[in-house]
Amino acid sequence: MGLFSGLKRRWEIKNKKLELEQKTLELEYEIMKDSLKTLNELEEVRYAKTDDYRYTMGRKDTRWVDIDSDTGEGVQLSETDLETLRNQSRLMWEKDPLANNIIESSVDFVTGRGVSISLAKLDTEVFKSEVEREEIKKKVNEYWNTFKEVNGFDDMVPEFSRRAFRDGEFFIRWFMPVGRPFSIEEAVPQIRFIEPERIKDPNGQISYGIKVSDDDYRKIEYYCVCNDDQTGYEPVPPDEIFHVKVRADSNCKRGRAILFPVLMHLKYYQQWLKYRIILNKIRTAVVMIRSVKGSPQAVAAIRSGQQATTTAKTTKAQSLEPGTVITAQEGIEYKFMSPQLDARDAGSDGREIKLAIAAGVGFPEMLITSDFSNNTYSSSLTAQNPMIRKFQSWQEFFGRFYKKVFAKVIQCGIDHWELPDNTPKKATVEFAPMIHRELKNEVEAYKIMFENGVLSRRTFAEKVGLNWEQERANMNLETEEAFNLLPELEDTEEE
């Protein structure tokens, strides 16, 4: 009996050791399987086809919709695709840091500290008297400034650019005064934005909500301003609506957002960043494996001591809190395992996506990411040159729109207020310099031009970003204050 009991005992111990080794191998297998699954997901993201980027971890992002340009008129997107594009652009502008930075930086560079719009130089052949010219300027400035104040025009200036860049277009409607108002505030026109979604024909008979002449697409007969209940529309003549569109040919009725070429790449970068975070999270995961040598009773005692909760189906092991100190007993060995994930080249993939986005919108990479750490001063200036030319082109584009607005306002002043019939409607539009690199050198260059009679004081002030009318008023006020501070001279009688 003693020999049989001893053999049985050794067999049980050997069997328990084999079970423990099997459990250890199973745990290591589960760890490696999870690591392999994560690597496969990362490889999927990295090497997926273009269409697969609309899927996130196997779940389709329902907000991301394909845009098919084959259903429009010529190179124009269809009405449905244009609405989808606007919605996607607005969503990215609201939630994506890169998209928001692209649009807001474009607005800041184009608009800067504001736009100076004033009456162009008067023709001395028409207005020969200096008094007459000053009177015309005074009346025009008063009427124009009243229009800006009533409509909040200075606050609308950056919104013009923002709507154009984000939505691809904007519409403003003019509401003209009736008859001969009693005050100048009532005599100025009022302007309001119309959302692009409201310019449409609910019945689908007039494409893009703009009725044009059959023989000339430039001749607009009216705009369809959709009712609130989407059951009909109001035909509004073209002289009551100003429509500004960007990124579109002249024969296209509607414009496109500047994010259109890079929307998919912005989505790529979002997903790349998400999986990069997952990768780093898995890299920091650590699993502890405890190997116990000894009798089955000792192993069972250690396991029961580490049990936190026990249910009918599962037994949950007690987890270790951060900072826990482990005192190892004899026969117990602890191993810490972490997934061996490398993927060092993933960082360069992210930069390639950002470079594609920068190329699509014509920005240097540093302005997309707001990271100037990899650029020197000279390289930054070199990188800015193409971008500056791009924004100067945008300033000229919006400058033509501001001149149309000025002409419309002055014509209203002629029809409904005290502006003379021969009041010129041409405006001078000046934008503040986008970047002051060498202000001293610029001022000296302007000074030479001023001294040689090829630059006026007004233009001099506008070139350096100052409002000439305001500065002249300030200088007159300072002169008056200085004169008032002079001591009064006592009257002396001549002997």
Coordinates of C-alpha atoms in Angstrom, one line a residue:
M1 CA 0.0 0.0 0.0
G2 CA 2.8 2.4 0.9
L3 CA 4.5 1.9 -2.5
F4 CA 1.2 2.4 -4.4
S5 CA 0.4 5.5 -2.4
G6 CA 3.8 7.0 -3.2
L7 CA 3.5 6.3 -6.9
K8 CA 0.0 7.8 -6.9
R9 CA 1.3 10.9 -5.1
R10 CA 4.1 11.5 -7.6
W11 CA 1.7 11.0 -10.5
E12 CA -0.6 13.6 -9.1
I13 CA 2.2 16.1 -8.6
K14 CA 3.5 15.5 -12.1
N15 CA 0.0 15.9 -13.4
K16 CA -0.5 19.2 -11.6
K17 CA 2.8 20.5 -12.9
L18 CA 1.7 19.7 -16.4
E19 CA -1.6 21.5 -15.8
L20 CA 0.2 24.5 -14.6
E21 CA 2.5 24.6 -17.6
Q22 CA -0.5 24.2 -19.8
K23 CA -2.3 27.1 -18.2
T24 CA 0.9 29.3 -18.5
L25 CA 1.2 28.4 -22.2
E26 CA -2.5 29.2 -22.7
L27 CA -2.1 32.6 -21.1
E28 CA 1.0 33.4 -23.2
Y29 CA -1.0 32.3 -26.3
E30 CA -3.9 34.6 -25.5
I31 CA -1.4 37.5 -25.0
M32 CA 0.3 36.9 -28.3
K33 CA -3.1 36.4 -30.1
D34 CA -4.3 39.8 -28.8
S35 CA -1.0 41.4 -29.9
L36 CA -1.3 39.8 -33.4
K37 CA -4.9 41.0 -33.7
T38 CA -3.8 44.6 -32.9
L39 CA -1.0 44.4 -35.4
N40 CA -3.4 43.1 -38.1
E41 CA -5.7 46.0 -37.4
L42 CA -2.8 48.5 -37.7
E43 CA -1.7 46.8 -41.0
E44 CA -5.2 47.1 -42.3
V45 CA -5.3 50.8 -41.6
R46 CA -1.9 51.4 -43.1
Y47 CA -2.4 49.4 -46.3
A48 CA -6.2 49.5 -46.8
K49 CA -7.6 50.6 -50.2
T50 CA -8.9 54.1 -50.5
D51 CA -12.5 53.2 -50.2
D52 CA -11.9 51.2 -47.0
Y53 CA -10.9 54.4 -45.1
R54 CA -14.6 55.1 -44.7
Y55 CA -14.7 52.3 -42.2
T56 CA -13.5 52.5 -38.7
M57 CA -12.7 49.2 -36.9
G58 CA -15.2 47.4 -39.1
R59 CA -18.0 49.9 -38.6
K60 CA -18.9 52.3 -41.4
D61 CA -18.9 56.0 -40.6
T62 CA -22.3 56.9 -41.9
R63 CA -21.4 60.7 -42.0
W64 CA -18.8 60.1 -44.7
V65 CA -20.5 59.9 -48.1
D66 CA -18.9 59.5 -51.5
I67 CA -19.2 62.5 -53.9
D68 CA -19.7 61.6 -57.5
S69 CA -18.9 64.4 -59.9
D70 CA -20.4 62.6 -62.9
T71 CA -23.9 63.6 -62.0
G72 CA -23.5 67.4 -62.3
E73 CA -23.5 69.7 -65.3
G74 CA -20.0 69.6 -66.8
V75 CA -17.4 69.9 -64.1
Q76 CA -20.1 71.0 -61.6
L77 CA -21.2 68.7 -58.8
S78 CA -24.8 67.7 -58.6
E79 CA -27.0 69.6 -56.1
T80 CA -27.1 66.6 -53.8
D81 CA -23.3 66.3 -53.8
L82 CA -22.8 70.0 -53.3
E83 CA -25.0 69.8 -50.2
T84 CA -23.1 66.8 -49.0
L85 CA -19.8 68.6 -49.6
R86 CA -21.0 71.7 -47.6
N87 CA -22.1 69.5 -44.7
Q88 CA -18.8 67.6 -44.6
S89 CA -16.8 70.8 -44.8
R90 CA -18.7 72.3 -42.0
L91 CA -18.4 69.2 -39.9
M92 CA -14.6 69.1 -40.4
W93 CA -14.4 72.9 -39.7
E94 CA -16.2 72.4 -36.4
K95 CA -14.4 69.3 -35.2
D96 CA -11.1 68.7 -37.0
P97 CA -8.1 70.8 -35.8
L98 CA -6.4 70.8 -39.2
A99 CA -9.5 71.8 -41.2
N100 CA -10.4 74.5 -38.7
N101 CA -6.8 75.9 -38.9
I102 CA -6.9 75.9 -42.7
I103 CA -10.1 77.9 -42.9
E104 CA -9.5 80.3 -40.0
S105 CA -5.9 81.0 -41.1
S106 CA -7.2 81.7 -44.6
V107 CA -9.7 84.2 -43.2
D108 CA -7.0 85.8 -41.0
F109 CA -4.5 86.2 -43.9
V110 CA -7.0 87.5 -46.4
T111 CA -8.9 89.8 -44.0
G112 CA -6.1 90.7 -41.6
R113 CA -7.0 93.6 -39.3
G114 CA -9.8 94.7 -41.6
V115 CA -10.4 96.2 -45.0
S116 CA -10.3 99.9 -45.9
I117 CA -13.0 100.8 -48.5
S118 CA -13.2 104.5 -49.5
L119 CA -14.1 106.7 -52.4
A120 CA -11.6 106.6 -55.2
K121 CA -9.7 109.7 -56.2
L122 CA -12.1 112.2 -57.8
D123 CA -11.5 113.4 -61.3
T124 CA -10.3 117.0 -61.2
E125 CA -11.8 117.6 -64.7
V126 CA -15.3 116.9 -63.3
F127 CA -14.9 118.3 -59.8
K128 CA -12.6 121.3 -60.4
S129 CA -13.2 123.0 -57.1
E130 CA -11.4 121.8 -54.0
V131 CA -14.4 122.8 -51.9
E132 CA -16.7 120.7 -54.1
R133 CA -14.4 117.7 -53.9
E134 CA -14.2 117.9 -50.1
E135 CA -18.0 118.2 -49.9
I136 CA -18.5 115.1 -52.0
K137 CA -16.0 113.1 -49.9
K138 CA -17.7 114.2 -46.7
K139 CA -21.2 113.2 -47.8
V140 CA -20.0 109.9 -49.3
N141 CA -18.0 109.0 -46.1
E142 CA -20.9 109.9 -43.9
Y143 CA -23.3 107.7 -45.9
W144 CA -20.9 104.8 -46.3
N145 CA -20.0 104.8 -42.6
T146 CA -23.7 104.8 -41.7
F147 CA -24.3 101.8 -43.9
K148 CA -21.4 100.0 -42.2
E149 CA -22.7 100.8 -38.7
V150 CA -26.4 99.9 -39.5
N151 CA -25.4 96.5 -41.0
G152 CA -22.4 95.7 -38.8
F153 CA -20.4 95.5 -42.0
D154 CA -17.0 95.4 -40.3
D155 CA -18.1 92.2 -38.5
M156 CA -19.4 90.7 -41.7
V157 CA -16.0 91.2 -43.6
P158 CA -14.3 88.1 -42.0
E159 CA -17.6 86.2 -42.4
F160 CA -17.6 86.8 -46.1
S161 CA -14.3 85.0 -46.4
R162 CA -15.2 82.3 -43.9
R163 CA -18.4 81.4 -45.7
A164 CA -16.7 81.4 -49.1
F165 CA -13.9 79.1 -47.9
R166 CA -16.0 76.8 -45.8
D167 CA -19.2 76.5 -48.0
G168 CA -17.7 77.4 -51.3
E169 CA -20.1 80.4 -51.8
F170 CA -22.3 82.9 -50.0
F171 CA -25.4 84.8 -50.9
I172 CA -26.4 88.3 -49.6
R173 CA -29.7 89.8 -50.2
W174 CA -30.3 93.6 -50.4
F175 CA -33.2 95.3 -48.9
M176 CA -33.5 98.9 -50.2
P177 CA -35.3 101.8 -48.5
V178 CA -38.7 102.9 -49.8
G179 CA -39.3 106.5 -50.9
R180 CA -37.4 109.3 -49.3
P181 CA -36.6 108.4 -45.6
F182 CA -36.5 111.0 -42.9
S183 CA -33.1 110.0 -41.5
I184 CA -29.8 108.8 -42.9
E185 CA -30.1 105.6 -40.9
E186 CA -33.3 104.7 -42.7
A187 CA -31.9 105.7 -46.1
V188 CA -29.1 103.1 -46.2
P189 CA -29.7 99.6 -47.6
Q190 CA -29.7 96.6 -45.4
I191 CA -28.0 93.3 -46.3
R192 CA -28.6 89.8 -44.9
F193 CA -27.0 86.4 -45.6
I194 CA -29.0 83.6 -47.3
E195 CA -28.0 80.1 -46.5
P196 CA -26.9 78.2 -49.6
E197 CA -29.4 75.4 -48.9
R198 CA -32.3 77.9 -49.4
I199 CA -31.2 78.7 -53.0
K200 CA -33.0 75.8 -54.7
D201 CA -36.2 74.8 -56.5
P202 CA -38.1 72.3 -54.4
N203 CA -39.8 71.0 -57.5
G204 CA -36.4 70.3 -59.2
Q205 CA -37.3 72.1 -62.4
I206 CA -34.6 74.8 -62.1
S207 CA -31.1 73.4 -61.6
Y208 CA -29.2 74.7 -58.6
G209 CA -31.9 77.2 -57.8
I210 CA -30.6 79.7 -60.4
K211 CA -32.6 80.5 -63.5
V212 CA -30.4 81.6 -66.4
S213 CA -31.1 82.7 -69.9
D214 CA -31.2 79.9 -72.5
D215 CA -28.7 81.6 -74.7
D216 CA -26.3 83.0 -72.1
Y217 CA -25.4 81.4 -68.8
R218 CA -24.1 84.7 -67.5
K219 CA -27.6 86.3 -67.8
I220 CA -29.3 85.4 -64.6
E221 CA -33.1 85.9 -64.7
Y222 CA -33.8 85.2 -61.0
Y223 CA -32.7 83.2 -57.9
C224 CA -35.1 80.7 -56.3
V225 CA -35.2 81.5 -52.6
C226 CA -36.9 78.4 -51.0
N227 CA -39.7 78.9 -48.5
D228 CA -39.2 77.8 -44.9
D229 CA -41.7 74.9 -45.4
Q230 CA -39.8 73.7 -48.5
T231 CA -43.0 73.7 -50.6
G232 CA -42.1 76.5 -53.0
Y233 CA -39.8 79.4 -53.7
E234 CA -39.7 83.2 -54.2
P235 CA -38.1 84.3 -57.5
V236 CA -35.7 87.1 -56.5
P237 CA -34.2 89.3 -59.3
P238 CA -30.4 89.3 -59.6
D239 CA -30.1 92.9 -58.6
E240 CA -31.3 92.0 -55.1
I241 CA -28.8 89.2 -54.5
F242 CA -25.0 89.2 -54.6
H243 CA -23.6 85.7 -55.2
V244 CA -19.9 85.0 -54.6
K245 CA -18.6 81.5 -55.5
V246 CA -15.1 80.1 -55.2
R247 CA -13.3 77.1 -56.8
A248 CA -15.7 77.0 -59.7
D249 CA -15.6 77.8 -63.4
S250 CA -17.5 80.8 -64.7
N251 CA -20.2 78.5 -66.3
C252 CA -20.7 76.6 -63.0
K253 CA -23.7 77.9 -61.1
R254 CA -22.4 77.1 -57.6
G255 CA -19.0 77.0 -55.8
R256 CA -17.1 74.4 -53.9
A257 CA -15.4 74.5 -50.5
I258 CA -11.6 74.9 -50.4
L259 CA -11.4 71.7 -48.4
F260 CA -12.9 69.6 -51.2
P261 CA -9.5 68.3 -52.5
V262 CA -8.3 67.3 -49.0
L263 CA -11.4 66.0 -47.2
M264 CA -10.5 62.4 -47.7
H265 CA -6.9 63.1 -46.6
L266 CA -8.2 64.8 -43.5
K267 CA -10.1 61.6 -42.8
Y268 CA -7.0 59.6 -43.4
Y269 CA -5.1 61.6 -40.8
Q270 CA -7.9 61.3 -38.3
Q271 CA -7.8 57.5 -38.5
W272 CA -4.0 57.4 -38.6
L273 CA -4.0 59.4 -35.3
K274 CA -6.6 57.2 -33.7
Y275 CA -4.7 54.0 -34.4
R276 CA -1.5 55.7 -33.4
I277 CA -3.1 56.3 -30.0
I278 CA -4.3 52.6 -29.9
L279 CA -0.8 51.5 -30.7
N280 CA 0.8 53.5 -28.0
K281 CA -1.8 52.3 -25.5
I282 CA -1.1 48.7 -26.3
R283 CA 2.7 49.3 -26.1
T284 CA 2.3 50.4 -22.5
A285 CA 0.2 47.4 -21.5
V286 CA 2.0 45.0 -19.1
V287 CA 0.8 41.5 -18.2
M288 CA 2.2 39.8 -15.1
I289 CA 2.6 36.0 -15.1
R290 CA 3.1 34.1 -11.8
S291 CA 4.8 30.7 -12.0
V292 CA 4.4 28.6 -8.8
K293 CA 6.6 25.6 -8.0
G294 CA 5.4 23.2 -5.3
S295 CA 2.6 20.9 -4.4
P296 CA -0.9 21.3 -5.7
Q297 CA -2.1 22.3 -2.3
A298 CA 0.4 25.2 -2.2
V299 CA -0.7 26.4 -5.6
A300 CA -4.4 26.2 -4.6
A301 CA -3.7 28.2 -1.5
I302 CA -1.9 31.0 -3.4
R303 CA -4.7 31.2 -6.0
S304 CA -7.4 31.4 -3.4
G305 CA -5.5 34.1 -1.6
Q306 CA -5.5 36.2 -4.8
Q307 CA -9.2 35.8 -5.5
A308 CA -11.2 39.1 -5.2
T309 CA -14.7 37.9 -6.2
T310 CA -16.2 34.6 -7.0
T311 CA -19.5 33.9 -8.8
A312 CA -21.2 30.7 -10.0
K313 CA -19.5 30.9 -13.4
T314 CA -16.3 33.0 -13.0
T315 CA -13.6 33.7 -10.5
K316 CA -12.0 37.2 -10.7
A317 CA -8.4 37.5 -9.6
Q318 CA -7.5 40.4 -7.4
S319 CA -5.8 43.2 -9.4
L320 CA -2.8 45.1 -8.2
E321 CA -3.0 48.8 -7.7
P322 CA -0.3 51.1 -8.9
G323 CA 2.6 51.2 -6.4
T324 CA 1.9 47.8 -5.0
V325 CA 5.0 46.1 -3.6
I326 CA 5.2 42.3 -4.2
T327 CA 7.0 40.0 -1.7
A328 CA 7.8 36.8 -3.6
Q329 CA 7.6 33.6 -1.7
E330 CA 9.9 30.6 -2.2
G331 CA 8.9 28.7 -5.3
I332 CA 7.1 31.7 -6.9
E333 CA 8.5 33.4 -9.9
Y334 CA 7.0 36.6 -11.5
K335 CA 7.3 37.5 -15.2
F336 CA 6.3 40.8 -16.7
M337 CA 5.4 40.6 -20.4
S338 CA 4.5 43.4 -22.9
P339 CA 3.7 43.2 -26.6
Q340 CA 6.7 43.8 -28.7
L341 CA 5.3 46.3 -31.2
D342 CA 7.7 48.4 -33.3
A343 CA 6.0 50.3 -36.2
R344 CA 8.6 53.1 -36.1
D345 CA 7.8 54.1 -39.6
A346 CA 4.2 55.0 -38.8
G347 CA 5.3 58.5 -37.9
S348 CA 6.5 59.2 -41.4
D349 CA 3.2 58.0 -42.8
G350 CA 1.4 60.7 -40.7
R351 CA 3.7 63.3 -42.1
E352 CA 3.1 62.2 -45.7
I353 CA -0.6 62.6 -45.1
K354 CA -0.1 66.2 -43.7
L355 CA 2.1 67.1 -46.7
A356 CA -0.6 65.9 -49.1
I357 CA -3.1 68.1 -47.2
A358 CA -0.7 71.1 -47.3
A359 CA -0.2 70.7 -51.0
G360 CA -4.0 70.4 -51.6
V361 CA -4.7 73.8 -49.9
G362 CA -1.5 75.6 -50.9
F363 CA -0.2 76.0 -47.3
P364 CA 3.3 75.3 -46.0
E365 CA 3.3 72.3 -43.6
M366 CA 4.2 74.5 -40.7
L367 CA 1.0 76.6 -41.1
I368 CA -1.2 73.5 -41.3
T369 CA 0.2 72.0 -38.0
S370 CA 1.3 75.3 -36.3
D371 CA 4.6 73.5 -35.7
F372 CA 7.6 75.7 -36.6
S373 CA 10.2 73.6 -34.8
N374 CA 11.7 72.2 -38.0
N375 CA 12.0 75.6 -39.8
T376 CA 14.5 78.3 -39.5
Y377 CA 13.6 82.0 -40.1
S378 CA 14.9 82.1 -43.6
S379 CA 13.2 78.8 -44.6
S380 CA 10.0 80.0 -43.1
L381 CA 10.1 83.2 -45.3
T382 CA 10.9 81.1 -48.4
A383 CA 8.0 78.7 -47.7
Q384 CA 5.6 81.7 -47.2
N385 CA 6.2 83.2 -50.6
P386 CA 3.9 81.0 -52.7
M387 CA 1.3 81.2 -49.9
I388 CA 1.5 85.0 -49.8
R389 CA 0.9 85.2 -53.6
K390 CA -2.1 82.9 -53.1
F391 CA -3.6 85.2 -50.5
Q392 CA -2.9 88.3 -52.5
S393 CA -4.9 86.7 -55.3
W394 CA -7.7 86.1 -52.8
Q395 CA -7.6 89.7 -51.7
E396 CA -7.9 90.9 -55.3
F397 CA -10.9 88.5 -55.7
F398 CA -12.7 89.8 -52.6
G399 CA -11.7 93.4 -53.5
R400 CA -13.8 93.2 -56.6
F401 CA -16.7 92.1 -54.5
Y402 CA -16.3 95.1 -52.0
K403 CA -16.2 97.5 -55.0
K404 CA -19.5 96.1 -56.1
V405 CA -20.9 96.6 -52.7
F406 CA -19.7 100.2 -52.5
A407 CA -21.1 101.0 -55.9
K408 CA -24.5 99.5 -54.9
V409 CA -24.5 101.5 -51.6
I410 CA -23.6 104.8 -53.3
Q411 CA -26.3 104.3 -56.0
C412 CA -28.8 103.8 -53.2
G413 CA -27.6 107.1 -51.6
I414 CA -28.2 108.9 -54.9
D415 CA -31.7 107.4 -55.2
H416 CA -32.9 107.8 -51.6
W417 CA -30.7 110.4 -49.9
E418 CA -28.8 113.6 -50.5
L419 CA -25.9 112.3 -52.6
P420 CA -25.6 114.3 -55.9
D421 CA -26.4 112.5 -59.2
N422 CA -22.9 112.8 -60.4
T423 CA -21.4 111.2 -57.3
P424 CA -18.7 108.7 -58.4
K425 CA -19.3 105.0 -57.4
K426 CA -15.7 103.8 -57.8
A427 CA -14.0 102.6 -54.6
T428 CA -10.4 102.1 -53.5
V429 CA -10.0 98.8 -51.5
E430 CA -6.9 98.4 -49.3
F431 CA -5.9 95.4 -47.3
A432 CA -3.5 95.6 -44.4
P433 CA -0.1 93.9 -45.1
M434 CA -0.3 90.2 -44.3
I435 CA 3.2 89.9 -42.9
H436 CA 5.4 92.7 -41.6
R437 CA 8.9 91.4 -42.1
E438 CA 10.9 94.5 -42.4
L439 CA 8.6 97.4 -41.4
K440 CA 11.4 99.9 -41.3
N441 CA 12.6 99.2 -44.8
E442 CA 9.0 99.3 -46.1
V443 CA 8.3 102.6 -44.5
E444 CA 11.5 104.1 -45.9
A445 CA 10.6 102.8 -49.4
Y446 CA 7.1 104.4 -49.0
K447 CA 8.7 107.6 -47.8
I448 CA 10.9 107.9 -50.9
M449 CA 7.8 107.4 -53.1
F450 CA 5.9 110.0 -51.1
E451 CA 8.7 112.6 -51.3
N452 CA 8.8 112.0 -55.1
G453 CA 5.1 112.7 -55.4
V454 CA 4.0 109.2 -56.5
L455 CA 2.4 108.2 -53.2
S456 CA -0.4 110.1 -51.3
R457 CA -0.7 110.4 -47.6
R458 CA -3.8 108.3 -47.6
T459 CA -2.1 105.5 -49.5
F460 CA 0.9 105.8 -47.3
A461 CA -1.2 105.2 -44.2
E462 CA -3.1 102.3 -45.7
K463 CA 0.1 100.6 -46.8
V464 CA 1.3 100.4 -43.2
G465 CA -2.1 99.3 -42.0
L466 CA -3.5 102.6 -40.7
N467 CA -6.9 104.2 -41.2
W468 CA -6.1 107.6 -42.9
E469 CA -9.4 109.3 -41.9
Q470 CA -9.1 108.2 -38.3
E471 CA -5.4 109.2 -38.1
R472 CA -6.1 112.6 -39.7
A473 CA -9.0 113.2 -37.1
N474 CA -6.6 112.2 -34.3
M475 CA -3.9 114.6 -35.6
N476 CA -6.4 117.5 -35.8
L477 CA -7.6 116.7 -32.3
E478 CA -4.0 116.7 -31.0
T479 CA -3.3 120.0 -32.7
E480 CA -6.4 121.5 -31.1
E481 CA -5.5 120.2 -27.7
A482 CA -2.0 121.5 -28.0
F483 CA -3.3 125.0 -29.0
N484 CA -5.6 125.1 -26.0
L485 CA -2.7 124.4 -23.7
L486 CA -0.8 127.5 -24.8
P487 CA -0.9 130.3 -22.2
E488 CA -3.1 133.2 -23.1
L489 CA -1.3 136.4 -24.1
E490 CA -2.3 139.5 -22.1
D491 CA -3.4 142.5 -24.1
T492 CA -0.9 145.4 -23.8
E493 CA -1.7 148.9 -24.7
E494 CA 0.8 150.7 -26.9
E495 CA 2.4 153.7 -25.3

